[in-house]
């Protein structure tokens, strides 16, 4: 849908706001103007006072968010502070009214915590950075958190994942306003993907859960971790502890909320990712990580990350390997 007049975008900022949450989307909208869009961007704070970013950079704002008329788009930037602490009531209150009257509302990364504190995400699907998605879900149980999404749209409310996902979200908003051709021009100009394949899992750290409380189960998890290529069938693992397969399965379910087979798969998957990062071929990674075949590893990558091992390696192989030769 192409807007007939200027499209007013307000970026809501506050002390300790993440600078890239502001700059990334703003660059997308500014670049879109070069190709015929007409976005008018303003930075607004809760009180109209200038704010200081997470990097200590002073950010000049154009006024208080409450003093402005309704915006076409209200974009709430995030901060590292609020996954660790409750969003202050005055900050949530400052976001609540403009969010209620804006044409659409969006958040970047942990800006979702501000929207949730303002009640904007009640009963809605949303996402945030994968590291704190569980905290958003626990703190705001009526919000249906999708931890693997790059961005989520629920009606006129949009939320996005980690800081650079704000660029993905802004491109999606530009495409919604002006169509795919203009959005594609912007993506090419900024040298970014028009739409990234896969979800946040491709960026997340390897599984590093707490050790099991049970000494018996810890023996098994240590065994699998030390030798992922071993025979770790349910029967062999149960035999190692001299327990029944049913008892071992119950131990895994009660302490780790998974099955023995899925635990082994996760350990092999994490090792395969590390091997791909180091420059091993996909076939080598599958063998060294203990997968029965490359095809079995490929199926796990497809299920967990929505991309193939080769696609993962193209995106995340080290710069050293890319520049070798």
PDB file of C-alpha atoms in Angstrom:
ATOM      1  CA  UNK A   1       0.000   0.000   0.000  1.00  0.00           C
ATOM      2  CA  UNK A   2       1.563   3.308  -1.099  1.00  0.00           C
ATOM      3  CA  UNK A   3       0.985   6.314   1.174  1.00  0.00           C
ATOM      4  CA  UNK A   4      -0.345   9.415  -0.572  1.00  0.00           C
ATOM      5  CA  UNK A   5       1.468  11.836   1.759  1.00  0.00           C
ATOM      6  CA  UNK A   6       4.392  11.822   4.169  1.00  0.00           C
ATOM      7  CA  UNK A   7       4.595   8.807   6.444  1.00  0.00           C
ATOM      8  CA  UNK A   8       5.490   9.955   9.954  1.00  0.00           C
ATOM      9  CA  UNK A   9       7.779   7.583  11.844  1.00  0.00           C
ATOM     10  CA  UNK A  10       8.485   8.204  15.526  1.00  0.00           C
ATOM     11  CA  UNK A  11      11.373   6.329  17.125  1.00  0.00           C
ATOM     12  CA  UNK A  12      10.850   6.147  20.879  1.00  0.00           C
ATOM     13  CA  UNK A  13      14.145   6.465  22.781  1.00  0.00           C
ATOM     14  CA  UNK A  14      15.173   6.674  26.420  1.00  0.00           C
ATOM     15  CA  UNK A  15      18.331   6.530  28.535  1.00  0.00           C
ATOM     16  CA  UNK A  16      20.528   3.448  27.857  1.00  0.00           C
ATOM     17  CA  UNK A  17      18.710   2.764  24.571  1.00  0.00           C
ATOM     18  CA  UNK A  18      20.657   0.566  22.157  1.00  0.00           C
ATOM     19  CA  UNK A  19      22.090   2.837  19.491  1.00  0.00           C
ATOM     20  CA  UNK A  20      21.886   0.309  16.646  1.00  0.00           C
ATOM     21  CA  UNK A  21      18.178  -0.241  17.353  1.00  0.00           C
ATOM     22  CA  UNK A  22      17.717   3.378  16.273  1.00  0.00           C
ATOM     23  CA  UNK A  23      20.279   3.669  13.496  1.00  0.00           C
ATOM     24  CA  UNK A  24      19.453   0.442  11.627  1.00  0.00           C
ATOM     25  CA  UNK A  25      15.744   1.072  10.938  1.00  0.00           C
ATOM     26  CA  UNK A  26      16.355   4.816  10.437  1.00  0.00           C
ATOM     27  CA  UNK A  27      18.867   4.030   7.682  1.00  0.00           C
ATOM     28  CA  UNK A  28      16.310   1.812   5.956  1.00  0.00           C
ATOM     29  CA  UNK A  29      13.652   4.537   5.979  1.00  0.00           C
ATOM     30  CA  UNK A  30      16.161   7.194   4.889  1.00  0.00           C
ATOM     31  CA  UNK A  31      17.386   5.003   2.037  1.00  0.00           C
ATOM     32  CA  UNK A  32      13.788   4.337   0.995  1.00  0.00           C
ATOM     33  CA  UNK A  33      13.345   8.081   0.546  1.00  0.00           C
ATOM     34  CA  UNK A  34      16.060   8.010  -2.120  1.00  0.00           C
ATOM     35  CA  UNK A  35      13.865   5.642  -4.123  1.00  0.00           C
ATOM     36  CA  UNK A  36      10.655   7.651  -3.886  1.00  0.00           C
ATOM     37  CA  UNK A  37       9.279   7.047  -0.389  1.00  0.00           C
ATOM     38  CA  UNK A  38       8.487   9.947   1.943  1.00  0.00           C
ATOM     39  CA  UNK A  39       9.250   8.928   5.503  1.00  0.00           C
ATOM     40  CA  UNK A  40       9.558  11.722   8.063  1.00  0.00           C
ATOM     41  CA  UNK A  41      11.570  10.406  11.015  1.00  0.00           C
ATOM     42  CA  UNK A  42      11.570  11.976  14.473  1.00  0.00           C
ATOM     43  CA  UNK A  43      13.217  10.843  17.695  1.00  0.00           C
ATOM     44  CA  UNK A  44      11.079  11.305  20.799  1.00  0.00           C
ATOM     45  CA  UNK A  45      11.716  10.574  24.463  1.00  0.00           C
ATOM     46  CA  UNK A  46       9.323  10.151  27.404  1.00  0.00           C
ATOM     47  CA  UNK A  47       9.797  13.721  28.679  1.00  0.00           C
ATOM     48  CA  UNK A  48      11.262  15.533  25.685  1.00  0.00           C
ATOM     49  CA  UNK A  49      14.727  15.602  27.254  1.00  0.00           C
ATOM     50  CA  UNK A  50      17.740  14.347  25.314  1.00  0.00           C
ATOM     51  CA  UNK A  51      18.873  10.834  26.227  1.00  0.00           C
ATOM     52  CA  UNK A  52      22.148   8.930  26.452  1.00  0.00           C
ATOM     53  CA  UNK A  53      22.554   5.679  24.521  1.00  0.00           C
ATOM     54  CA  UNK A  54      24.094   2.440  25.746  1.00  0.00           C
ATOM     55  CA  UNK A  55      27.401   3.588  24.214  1.00  0.00           C
ATOM     56  CA  UNK A  56      27.357   6.880  26.051  1.00  0.00           C
ATOM     57  CA  UNK A  57      26.440   8.832  22.916  1.00  0.00           C
ATOM     58  CA  UNK A  58      24.117  11.768  23.561  1.00  0.00           C
ATOM     59  CA  UNK A  59      20.972  11.596  21.416  1.00  0.00           C
ATOM     60  CA  UNK A  60      19.095  14.799  20.651  1.00  0.00           C
ATOM     61  CA  UNK A  61      15.330  14.359  20.473  1.00  0.00           C
ATOM     62  CA  UNK A  62      12.657  16.548  18.966  1.00  0.00           C
ATOM     63  CA  UNK A  63      10.238  16.449  21.861  1.00  0.00           C
ATOM     64  CA  UNK A  64       8.157  14.339  24.190  1.00  0.00           C
ATOM     65  CA  UNK A  65       6.266  11.447  22.683  1.00  0.00           C
ATOM     66  CA  UNK A  66       3.041  12.529  24.401  1.00  0.00           C
ATOM     67  CA  UNK A  67       3.124  16.022  22.870  1.00  0.00           C
ATOM     68  CA  UNK A  68       2.942  14.794  19.277  1.00  0.00           C
ATOM     69  CA  UNK A  69      -0.107  13.804  17.230  1.00  0.00           C
ATOM     70  CA  UNK A  70      -0.644  10.199  16.206  1.00  0.00           C
ATOM     71  CA  UNK A  71       2.099   8.705  14.078  1.00  0.00           C
ATOM     72  CA  UNK A  72       1.801   6.381  11.133  1.00  0.00           C
ATOM     73  CA  UNK A  73       4.505   4.198  12.680  1.00  0.00           C
ATOM     74  CA  UNK A  74       5.772   4.161  16.259  1.00  0.00           C
ATOM     75  CA  UNK A  75       9.039   2.259  16.621  1.00  0.00           C
ATOM     76  CA  UNK A  76      10.239   1.410  20.136  1.00  0.00           C
ATOM     77  CA  UNK A  77      13.972   0.760  20.428  1.00  0.00           C
ATOM     78  CA  UNK A  78      15.376  -1.673  22.974  1.00  0.00           C
ATOM     79  CA  UNK A  79      17.847  -1.577  25.848  1.00  0.00           C
ATOM     80  CA  UNK A  80      19.982  -4.156  27.630  1.00  0.00           C
ATOM     81  CA  UNK A  81      18.561  -2.906  30.925  1.00  0.00           C
ATOM     82  CA  UNK A  82      15.032  -4.197  30.791  1.00  0.00           C
ATOM     83  CA  UNK A  83      15.406  -7.896  30.320  1.00  0.00           C
ATOM     84  CA  UNK A  84      17.408  -7.700  33.576  1.00  0.00           C
ATOM     85  CA  UNK A  85      15.018  -5.354  35.406  1.00  0.00           C
ATOM     86  CA  UNK A  86      11.367  -4.369  35.300  1.00  0.00           C
ATOM     87  CA  UNK A  87      10.430  -1.616  32.877  1.00  0.00           C
ATOM     88  CA  UNK A  88       9.817   1.526  34.986  1.00  0.00           C
ATOM     89  CA  UNK A  89       6.174   2.526  35.199  1.00  0.00           C
ATOM     90  CA  UNK A  90       6.838   5.986  33.787  1.00  0.00           C
ATOM     91  CA  UNK A  91       8.552   4.521  30.723  1.00  0.00           C
ATOM     92  CA  UNK A  92       5.710   2.055  30.111  1.00  0.00           C
ATOM     93  CA  UNK A  93       3.158   4.843  30.596  1.00  0.00           C
ATOM     94  CA  UNK A  94       4.988   7.082  28.115  1.00  0.00           C
ATOM     95  CA  UNK A  95       4.739   4.373  25.442  1.00  0.00           C
ATOM     96  CA  UNK A  96       1.139   3.345  26.135  1.00  0.00           C
ATOM     97  CA  UNK A  97      -0.854   6.283  24.705  1.00  0.00           C
ATOM     98  CA  UNK A  98       1.125   6.859  21.471  1.00  0.00           C
ATOM     99  CA  UNK A  99       1.095   3.109  20.868  1.00  0.00           C
ATOM    100  CA  UNK A 100      -2.678   3.046  21.203  1.00  0.00           C
ATOM    101  CA  UNK A 101      -3.226   5.711  18.541  1.00  0.00           C
ATOM    102  CA  UNK A 102      -0.397   4.976  16.080  1.00  0.00           C
ATOM    103  CA  UNK A 103      -1.233   3.437  12.718  1.00  0.00           C
ATOM    104  CA  UNK A 104       1.139   0.609  13.560  1.00  0.00           C
ATOM    105  CA  UNK A 105       3.528  -0.115  16.418  1.00  0.00           C
ATOM    106  CA  UNK A 106       6.853  -1.919  16.210  1.00  0.00           C
ATOM    107  CA  UNK A 107       9.691  -2.833  18.530  1.00  0.00           C
ATOM    108  CA  UNK A 108      13.319  -3.703  17.921  1.00  0.00           C
ATOM    109  CA  UNK A 109      14.946  -6.401  20.035  1.00  0.00           C
ATOM    110  CA  UNK A 110      14.239  -5.808  23.740  1.00  0.00           C
ATOM    111  CA  UNK A 111      11.937  -2.914  22.920  1.00  0.00           C
ATOM    112  CA  UNK A 112       9.327  -5.679  23.145  1.00  0.00           C
ATOM    113  CA  UNK A 113       9.675  -5.478  26.943  1.00  0.00           C
ATOM    114  CA  UNK A 114       8.592  -1.830  26.835  1.00  0.00           C
ATOM    115  CA  UNK A 115       5.612  -2.655  24.630  1.00  0.00           C
ATOM    116  CA  UNK A 116       4.680  -5.586  26.857  1.00  0.00           C
ATOM    117  CA  UNK A 117       4.922  -3.442  29.991  1.00  0.00           C
ATOM    118  CA  UNK A 118       2.610  -0.936  28.301  1.00  0.00           C
ATOM    119  CA  UNK A 119       0.067  -3.705  27.681  1.00  0.00           C
ATOM    120  CA  UNK A 120       0.478  -3.535  23.901  1.00  0.00           C
ATOM    121  CA  UNK A 121       1.434  -7.220  23.566  1.00  0.00           C
ATOM    122  CA  UNK A 122      -1.370  -8.649  25.710  1.00  0.00           C
ATOM    123  CA  UNK A 123      -2.828 -11.630  23.869  1.00  0.00           C
ATOM    124  CA  UNK A 124      -0.553 -11.108  20.872  1.00  0.00           C
ATOM    125  CA  UNK A 125       2.199 -13.059  19.172  1.00  0.00           C
ATOM    126  CA  UNK A 126       5.618 -11.464  19.534  1.00  0.00           C
ATOM    127  CA  UNK A 127       9.350 -12.066  19.512  1.00  0.00           C
ATOM    128  CA  UNK A 128      12.528 -10.577  20.943  1.00  0.00           C
ATOM    129  CA  UNK A 129      16.199 -11.536  21.134  1.00  0.00           C
ATOM    130  CA  UNK A 130      16.590 -15.315  21.524  1.00  0.00           C
ATOM    131  CA  UNK A 131      18.629 -14.897  24.723  1.00  0.00           C
ATOM    132  CA  UNK A 132      15.761 -13.231  26.599  1.00  0.00           C
ATOM    133  CA  UNK A 133      12.704 -14.673  24.858  1.00  0.00           C
ATOM    134  CA  UNK A 134      12.073 -16.961  27.843  1.00  0.00           C
ATOM    135  CA  UNK A 135      12.115 -13.950  30.177  1.00  0.00           C
ATOM    136  CA  UNK A 136       9.564 -12.088  28.036  1.00  0.00           C
ATOM    137  CA  UNK A 137       7.301 -15.143  28.056  1.00  0.00           C
ATOM    138  CA  UNK A 138       7.644 -15.630  31.820  1.00  0.00           C
ATOM    139  CA  UNK A 139       7.121 -11.971  32.690  1.00  0.00           C
ATOM    140  CA  UNK A 140       4.157 -11.436  30.348  1.00  0.00           C
ATOM    141  CA  UNK A 141       2.347 -14.797  30.143  1.00  0.00           C
ATOM    142  CA  UNK A 142      -0.518 -13.504  27.969  1.00  0.00           C
ATOM    143  CA  UNK A 143       2.004 -12.688  25.224  1.00  0.00           C
ATOM    144  CA  UNK A 144       2.598 -15.632  22.894  1.00  0.00           C
ATOM    145  CA  UNK A 145       6.367 -15.463  22.368  1.00  0.00           C
ATOM    146  CA  UNK A 146       7.892 -16.999  19.239  1.00  0.00           C
ATOM    147  CA  UNK A 147      11.579 -17.270  20.177  1.00  0.00           C
ATOM    148  CA  UNK A 148      12.900 -18.322  16.757  1.00  0.00           C
ATOM    149  CA  UNK A 149      11.237 -15.644  14.616  1.00  0.00           C
ATOM    150  CA  UNK A 150      13.266 -12.828  13.024  1.00  0.00           C
ATOM    151  CA  UNK A 151      10.165 -10.657  13.293  1.00  0.00           C
ATOM    152  CA  UNK A 152       6.491 -11.217  14.006  1.00  0.00           C
ATOM    153  CA  UNK A 153       3.433  -9.347  12.817  1.00  0.00           C
ATOM    154  CA  UNK A 154       0.195  -9.581  14.760  1.00  0.00           C
ATOM    155  CA  UNK A 155      -2.339  -7.200  13.246  1.00  0.00           C
ATOM    156  CA  UNK A 156      -0.774  -3.738  13.344  1.00  0.00           C
ATOM    157  CA  UNK A 157       1.788  -4.724  15.983  1.00  0.00           C
ATOM    158  CA  UNK A 158       5.277  -5.814  14.946  1.00  0.00           C
ATOM    159  CA  UNK A 159       8.164  -7.115  17.040  1.00  0.00           C
ATOM    160  CA  UNK A 160      11.651  -8.109  15.951  1.00  0.00           C
ATOM    161  CA  UNK A 161      14.587 -10.106  17.268  1.00  0.00           C
ATOM    162  CA  UNK A 162      18.155  -8.954  17.971  1.00  0.00           C
ATOM    163  CA  UNK A 163      19.394  -5.509  16.982  1.00  0.00           C
ATOM    164  CA  UNK A 164      20.089  -6.134  13.287  1.00  0.00           C
ATOM    165  CA  UNK A 165      16.645  -7.727  12.945  1.00  0.00           C
ATOM    166  CA  UNK A 166      15.378  -4.158  13.196  1.00  0.00           C
ATOM    167  CA  UNK A 167      16.693  -3.761   9.650  1.00  0.00           C
ATOM    168  CA  UNK A 168      14.720  -6.826   8.525  1.00  0.00           C
ATOM    169  CA  UNK A 169      11.618  -5.413  10.168  1.00  0.00           C
ATOM    170  CA  UNK A 170      12.062  -1.958   8.637  1.00  0.00           C
ATOM    171  CA  UNK A 171      12.465  -3.520   5.185  1.00  0.00           C
ATOM    172  CA  UNK A 172       9.233  -5.453   5.734  1.00  0.00           C
ATOM    173  CA  UNK A 173       7.459  -2.221   6.680  1.00  0.00           C
ATOM    174  CA  UNK A 174       8.825  -0.481   3.586  1.00  0.00           C
ATOM    175  CA  UNK A 175       7.635  -3.380   1.447  1.00  0.00           C
ATOM    176  CA  UNK A 176       4.196  -3.158   3.056  1.00  0.00           C
ATOM    177  CA  UNK A 177       4.057   0.568   2.263  1.00  0.00           C
ATOM    178  CA  UNK A 178       5.664   0.670  -1.174  1.00  0.00           C
ATOM    179  CA  UNK A 179       5.862  -2.850  -2.540  1.00  0.00           C
ATOM    180  CA  UNK A 180       8.691  -5.357  -3.041  1.00  0.00           C
ATOM    181  CA  UNK A 181      10.538  -3.530  -5.823  1.00  0.00           C
ATOM    182  CA  UNK A 182      11.319  -0.443  -3.759  1.00  0.00           C
ATOM    183  CA  UNK A 183      12.154  -2.552  -0.685  1.00  0.00           C
ATOM    184  CA  UNK A 184      14.501  -4.657  -2.810  1.00  0.00           C
ATOM    185  CA  UNK A 185      16.248  -1.515  -4.042  1.00  0.00           C
ATOM    186  CA  UNK A 186      16.767  -0.458  -0.435  1.00  0.00           C
ATOM    187  CA  UNK A 187      18.131  -3.870   0.564  1.00  0.00           C
ATOM    188  CA  UNK A 188      20.576  -3.845  -2.335  1.00  0.00           C
ATOM    189  CA  UNK A 189      21.725  -0.324  -1.535  1.00  0.00           C
ATOM    190  CA  UNK A 190      22.374  -1.291   2.088  1.00  0.00           C
ATOM    191  CA  UNK A 191      23.933  -4.637   1.083  1.00  0.00           C
ATOM    192  CA  UNK A 192      21.589  -6.667   3.274  1.00  0.00           C
ATOM    193  CA  UNK A 193      19.237  -9.578   2.671  1.00  0.00           C
ATOM    194  CA  UNK A 194      15.761  -8.675   1.511  1.00  0.00           C
ATOM    195  CA  UNK A 195      14.548 -11.505   3.729  1.00  0.00           C
ATOM    196  CA  UNK A 196      16.806 -13.776   5.733  1.00  0.00           C
ATOM    197  CA  UNK A 197      16.111 -17.489   5.546  1.00  0.00           C
ATOM    198  CA  UNK A 198      15.746 -19.394   8.779  1.00  0.00           C
ATOM    199  CA  UNK A 199      15.135 -18.106  12.253  1.00  0.00           C
ATOM    200  CA  UNK A 200      17.169 -16.944  15.236  1.00  0.00           C
ATOM    201  CA  UNK A 201      18.425 -20.474  15.916  1.00  0.00           C
ATOM    202  CA  UNK A 202      21.126 -19.981  13.294  1.00  0.00           C
ATOM    203  CA  UNK A 203      22.608 -17.199  15.459  1.00  0.00           C
ATOM    204  CA  UNK A 204      22.132 -18.714  18.898  1.00  0.00           C
ATOM    205  CA  UNK A 205      24.886 -20.195  21.026  1.00  0.00           C
ATOM    206  CA  UNK A 206      25.259 -23.976  21.368  1.00  0.00           C
ATOM    207  CA  UNK A 207      23.102 -25.749  23.913  1.00  0.00           C
ATOM    208  CA  UNK A 208      24.753 -25.260  27.313  1.00  0.00           C
ATOM    209  CA  UNK A 209      22.154 -26.288  29.843  1.00  0.00           C
ATOM    210  CA  UNK A 210      22.849 -26.797  33.567  1.00  0.00           C
ATOM    211  CA  UNK A 211      24.321 -30.187  34.508  1.00  0.00           C
ATOM    212  CA  UNK A 212      21.775 -32.761  35.661  1.00  0.00           C
ATOM    213  CA  UNK A 213      21.226 -33.056  39.411  1.00  0.00           C
ATOM    214  CA  UNK A 214      21.230 -36.846  39.298  1.00  0.00           C
ATOM    215  CA  UNK A 215      24.765 -38.334  39.373  1.00  0.00           C
ATOM    216  CA  UNK A 216      23.551 -41.214  37.195  1.00  0.00           C
ATOM    217  CA  UNK A 217      22.195 -38.894  34.522  1.00  0.00           C
ATOM    218  CA  UNK A 218      25.306 -36.706  34.716  1.00  0.00           C
ATOM    219  CA  UNK A 219      27.351 -39.814  33.967  1.00  0.00           C
ATOM    220  CA  UNK A 220      25.380 -40.325  30.772  1.00  0.00           C
ATOM    221  CA  UNK A 221      25.495 -36.705  29.621  1.00  0.00           C
ATOM    222  CA  UNK A 222      29.258 -36.571  30.281  1.00  0.00           C
ATOM    223  CA  UNK A 223      29.677 -39.777  28.281  1.00  0.00           C
ATOM    224  CA  UNK A 224      27.767 -38.390  25.293  1.00  0.00           C
ATOM    225  CA  UNK A 225      29.550 -35.041  25.400  1.00  0.00           C
ATOM    226  CA  UNK A 226      32.987 -36.639  25.622  1.00  0.00           C
ATOM    227  CA  UNK A 227      32.356 -38.981  22.693  1.00  0.00           C
ATOM    228  CA  UNK A 228      29.474 -37.888  20.450  1.00  0.00           C
ATOM    229  CA  UNK A 229      30.471 -40.499  17.836  1.00  0.00           C
ATOM    230  CA  UNK A 230      29.848 -43.422  20.188  1.00  0.00           C
ATOM    231  CA  UNK A 231      26.937 -45.818  20.171  1.00  0.00           C
ATOM    232  CA  UNK A 232      24.430 -43.856  22.208  1.00  0.00           C
ATOM    233  CA  UNK A 233      21.271 -45.759  21.429  1.00  0.00           C
ATOM    234  CA  UNK A 234      18.727 -45.860  24.223  1.00  0.00           C
ATOM    235  CA  UNK A 235      19.533 -49.508  24.950  1.00  0.00           C
ATOM    236  CA  UNK A 236      23.293 -48.908  25.152  1.00  0.00           C
ATOM    237  CA  UNK A 237      22.914 -45.879  27.406  1.00  0.00           C
ATOM    238  CA  UNK A 238      20.567 -47.764  29.739  1.00  0.00           C
ATOM    239  CA  UNK A 239      22.975 -50.717  29.799  1.00  0.00           C
ATOM    240  CA  UNK A 240      25.812 -48.378  30.797  1.00  0.00           C
ATOM    241  CA  UNK A 241      23.897 -47.477  33.981  1.00  0.00           C
ATOM    242  CA  UNK A 242      22.378 -50.909  34.443  1.00  0.00           C
ATOM    243  CA  UNK A 243      18.865 -49.436  34.450  1.00  0.00           C
ATOM    244  CA  UNK A 244      15.820 -50.009  32.281  1.00  0.00           C
ATOM    245  CA  UNK A 245      15.263 -47.939  29.161  1.00  0.00           C
ATOM    246  CA  UNK A 246      12.020 -46.709  30.713  1.00  0.00           C
ATOM    247  CA  UNK A 247      13.828 -45.486  33.837  1.00  0.00           C
ATOM    248  CA  UNK A 248      16.499 -43.676  31.806  1.00  0.00           C
ATOM    249  CA  UNK A 249      13.851 -42.045  29.632  1.00  0.00           C
ATOM    250  CA  UNK A 250      12.035 -40.848  32.754  1.00  0.00           C
ATOM    251  CA  UNK A 251      15.283 -39.382  34.156  1.00  0.00           C
ATOM    252  CA  UNK A 252      15.843 -37.364  30.974  1.00  0.00           C
ATOM    253  CA  UNK A 253      12.242 -36.189  30.916  1.00  0.00           C
ATOM    254  CA  UNK A 254      12.167 -35.153  34.579  1.00  0.00           C
ATOM    255  CA  UNK A 255      15.511 -33.337  34.677  1.00  0.00           C
ATOM    256  CA  UNK A 256      16.175 -32.143  31.134  1.00  0.00           C
ATOM    257  CA  UNK A 257      12.683 -32.112  29.601  1.00  0.00           C
ATOM    258  CA  UNK A 258      13.885 -34.093  26.619  1.00  0.00           C
ATOM    259  CA  UNK A 259      14.504 -37.665  25.487  1.00  0.00           C
ATOM    260  CA  UNK A 260      17.859 -39.477  25.429  1.00  0.00           C
ATOM    261  CA  UNK A 261      17.772 -39.565  21.626  1.00  0.00           C
ATOM    262  CA  UNK A 262      17.052 -35.846  21.334  1.00  0.00           C
ATOM    263  CA  UNK A 263      19.801 -35.023  23.842  1.00  0.00           C
ATOM    264  CA  UNK A 264      22.337 -37.000  21.797  1.00  0.00           C
ATOM    265  CA  UNK A 265      21.106 -35.278  18.658  1.00  0.00           C
ATOM    266  CA  UNK A 266      21.525 -31.834  20.247  1.00  0.00           C
ATOM    267  CA  UNK A 267      25.098 -32.576  21.318  1.00  0.00           C
ATOM    268  CA  UNK A 268      25.965 -33.794  17.815  1.00  0.00           C
ATOM    269  CA  UNK A 269      24.254 -30.789  16.270  1.00  0.00           C
ATOM    270  CA  UNK A 270      26.247 -28.339  18.409  1.00  0.00           C
ATOM    271  CA  UNK A 271      29.497 -30.120  17.535  1.00  0.00           C
ATOM    272  CA  UNK A 272      28.620 -30.153  13.820  1.00  0.00           C
ATOM    273  CA  UNK A 273      28.007 -26.390  13.892  1.00  0.00           C
ATOM    274  CA  UNK A 274      31.390 -25.826  15.527  1.00  0.00           C
ATOM    275  CA  UNK A 275      33.094 -28.045  12.931  1.00  0.00           C
ATOM    276  CA  UNK A 276      31.424 -26.167  10.078  1.00  0.00           C
ATOM    277  CA  UNK A 277      32.532 -22.888  11.662  1.00  0.00           C
ATOM    278  CA  UNK A 278      36.102 -24.206  11.661  1.00  0.00           C
ATOM    279  CA  UNK A 279      35.994 -24.963   7.940  1.00  0.00           C
ATOM    280  CA  UNK A 280      35.287 -28.698   7.785  1.00  0.00           C
ATOM    281  CA  UNK A 281      33.134 -29.869   4.915  1.00  0.00           C
ATOM    282  CA  UNK A 282      29.568 -30.856   5.671  1.00  0.00           C
ATOM    283  CA  UNK A 283      30.411 -34.529   5.126  1.00  0.00           C
ATOM    284  CA  UNK A 284      33.374 -34.302   7.487  1.00  0.00           C
ATOM    285  CA  UNK A 285      31.296 -32.476  10.094  1.00  0.00           C
ATOM    286  CA  UNK A 286      28.568 -35.129   9.946  1.00  0.00           C
ATOM    287  CA  UNK A 287      31.088 -37.934  10.446  1.00  0.00           C
ATOM    288  CA  UNK A 288      33.120 -36.247  13.194  1.00  0.00           C
ATOM    289  CA  UNK A 289      29.991 -35.186  15.084  1.00  0.00           C
ATOM    290  CA  UNK A 290      28.642 -38.732  15.107  1.00  0.00           C
ATOM    291  CA  UNK A 291      25.732 -38.440  12.697  1.00  0.00           C
ATOM    292  CA  UNK A 292      25.019 -41.721  10.872  1.00  0.00           C
ATOM    293  CA  UNK A 293      25.145 -39.875   7.536  1.00  0.00           C
ATOM    294  CA  UNK A 294      25.235 -36.429   5.990  1.00  0.00           C
ATOM    295  CA  UNK A 295      21.542 -36.774   5.186  1.00  0.00           C
ATOM    296  CA  UNK A 296      20.647 -37.325   8.842  1.00  0.00           C
ATOM    297  CA  UNK A 297      22.601 -34.175   9.782  1.00  0.00           C
ATOM    298  CA  UNK A 298      20.931 -32.222   6.994  1.00  0.00           C
ATOM    299  CA  UNK A 299      17.492 -33.182   8.320  1.00  0.00           C
ATOM    300  CA  UNK A 300      18.414 -31.940  11.808  1.00  0.00           C
ATOM    301  CA  UNK A 301      19.684 -28.619  10.415  1.00  0.00           C
ATOM    302  CA  UNK A 302      16.495 -28.224   8.375  1.00  0.00           C
ATOM    303  CA  UNK A 303      14.312 -28.892  11.406  1.00  0.00           C
ATOM    304  CA  UNK A 304      16.234 -26.720  13.863  1.00  0.00           C
ATOM    305  CA  UNK A 305      17.370 -23.858  11.636  1.00  0.00           C
ATOM    306  CA  UNK A 306      15.346 -24.022   8.416  1.00  0.00           C
ATOM    307  CA  UNK A 307      18.583 -23.946   6.407  1.00  0.00           C
ATOM    308  CA  UNK A 308      20.999 -26.576   5.141  1.00  0.00           C
ATOM    309  CA  UNK A 309      24.485 -27.180   6.616  1.00  0.00           C
ATOM    310  CA  UNK A 310      25.991 -25.690   3.451  1.00  0.00           C
ATOM    311  CA  UNK A 311      23.886 -22.539   3.774  1.00  0.00           C
ATOM    312  CA  UNK A 312      24.827 -22.248   7.442  1.00  0.00           C
ATOM    313  CA  UNK A 313      28.519 -22.553   6.585  1.00  0.00           C
ATOM    314  CA  UNK A 314      28.316 -19.925   3.840  1.00  0.00           C
ATOM    315  CA  UNK A 315      26.951 -17.442   6.369  1.00  0.00           C
ATOM    316  CA  UNK A 316      29.071 -18.250   9.381  1.00  0.00           C
ATOM    317  CA  UNK A 317      32.408 -19.615   8.216  1.00  0.00           C
ATOM    318  CA  UNK A 318      35.252 -17.630   9.712  1.00  0.00           C
ATOM    319  CA  UNK A 319      36.690 -14.593   8.011  1.00  0.00           C
ATOM    320  CA  UNK A 320      40.072 -16.297   8.166  1.00  0.00           C
ATOM    321  CA  UNK A 321      38.807 -19.144   6.029  1.00  0.00           C
ATOM    322  CA  UNK A 322      36.972 -16.788   3.664  1.00  0.00           C
ATOM    323  CA  UNK A 323      40.142 -14.759   3.128  1.00  0.00           C
ATOM    324  CA  UNK A 324      42.563 -17.671   2.942  1.00  0.00           C
ATOM    325  CA  UNK A 325      44.669 -18.198  -0.107  1.00  0.00           C
TER     326      UNK A 325
END
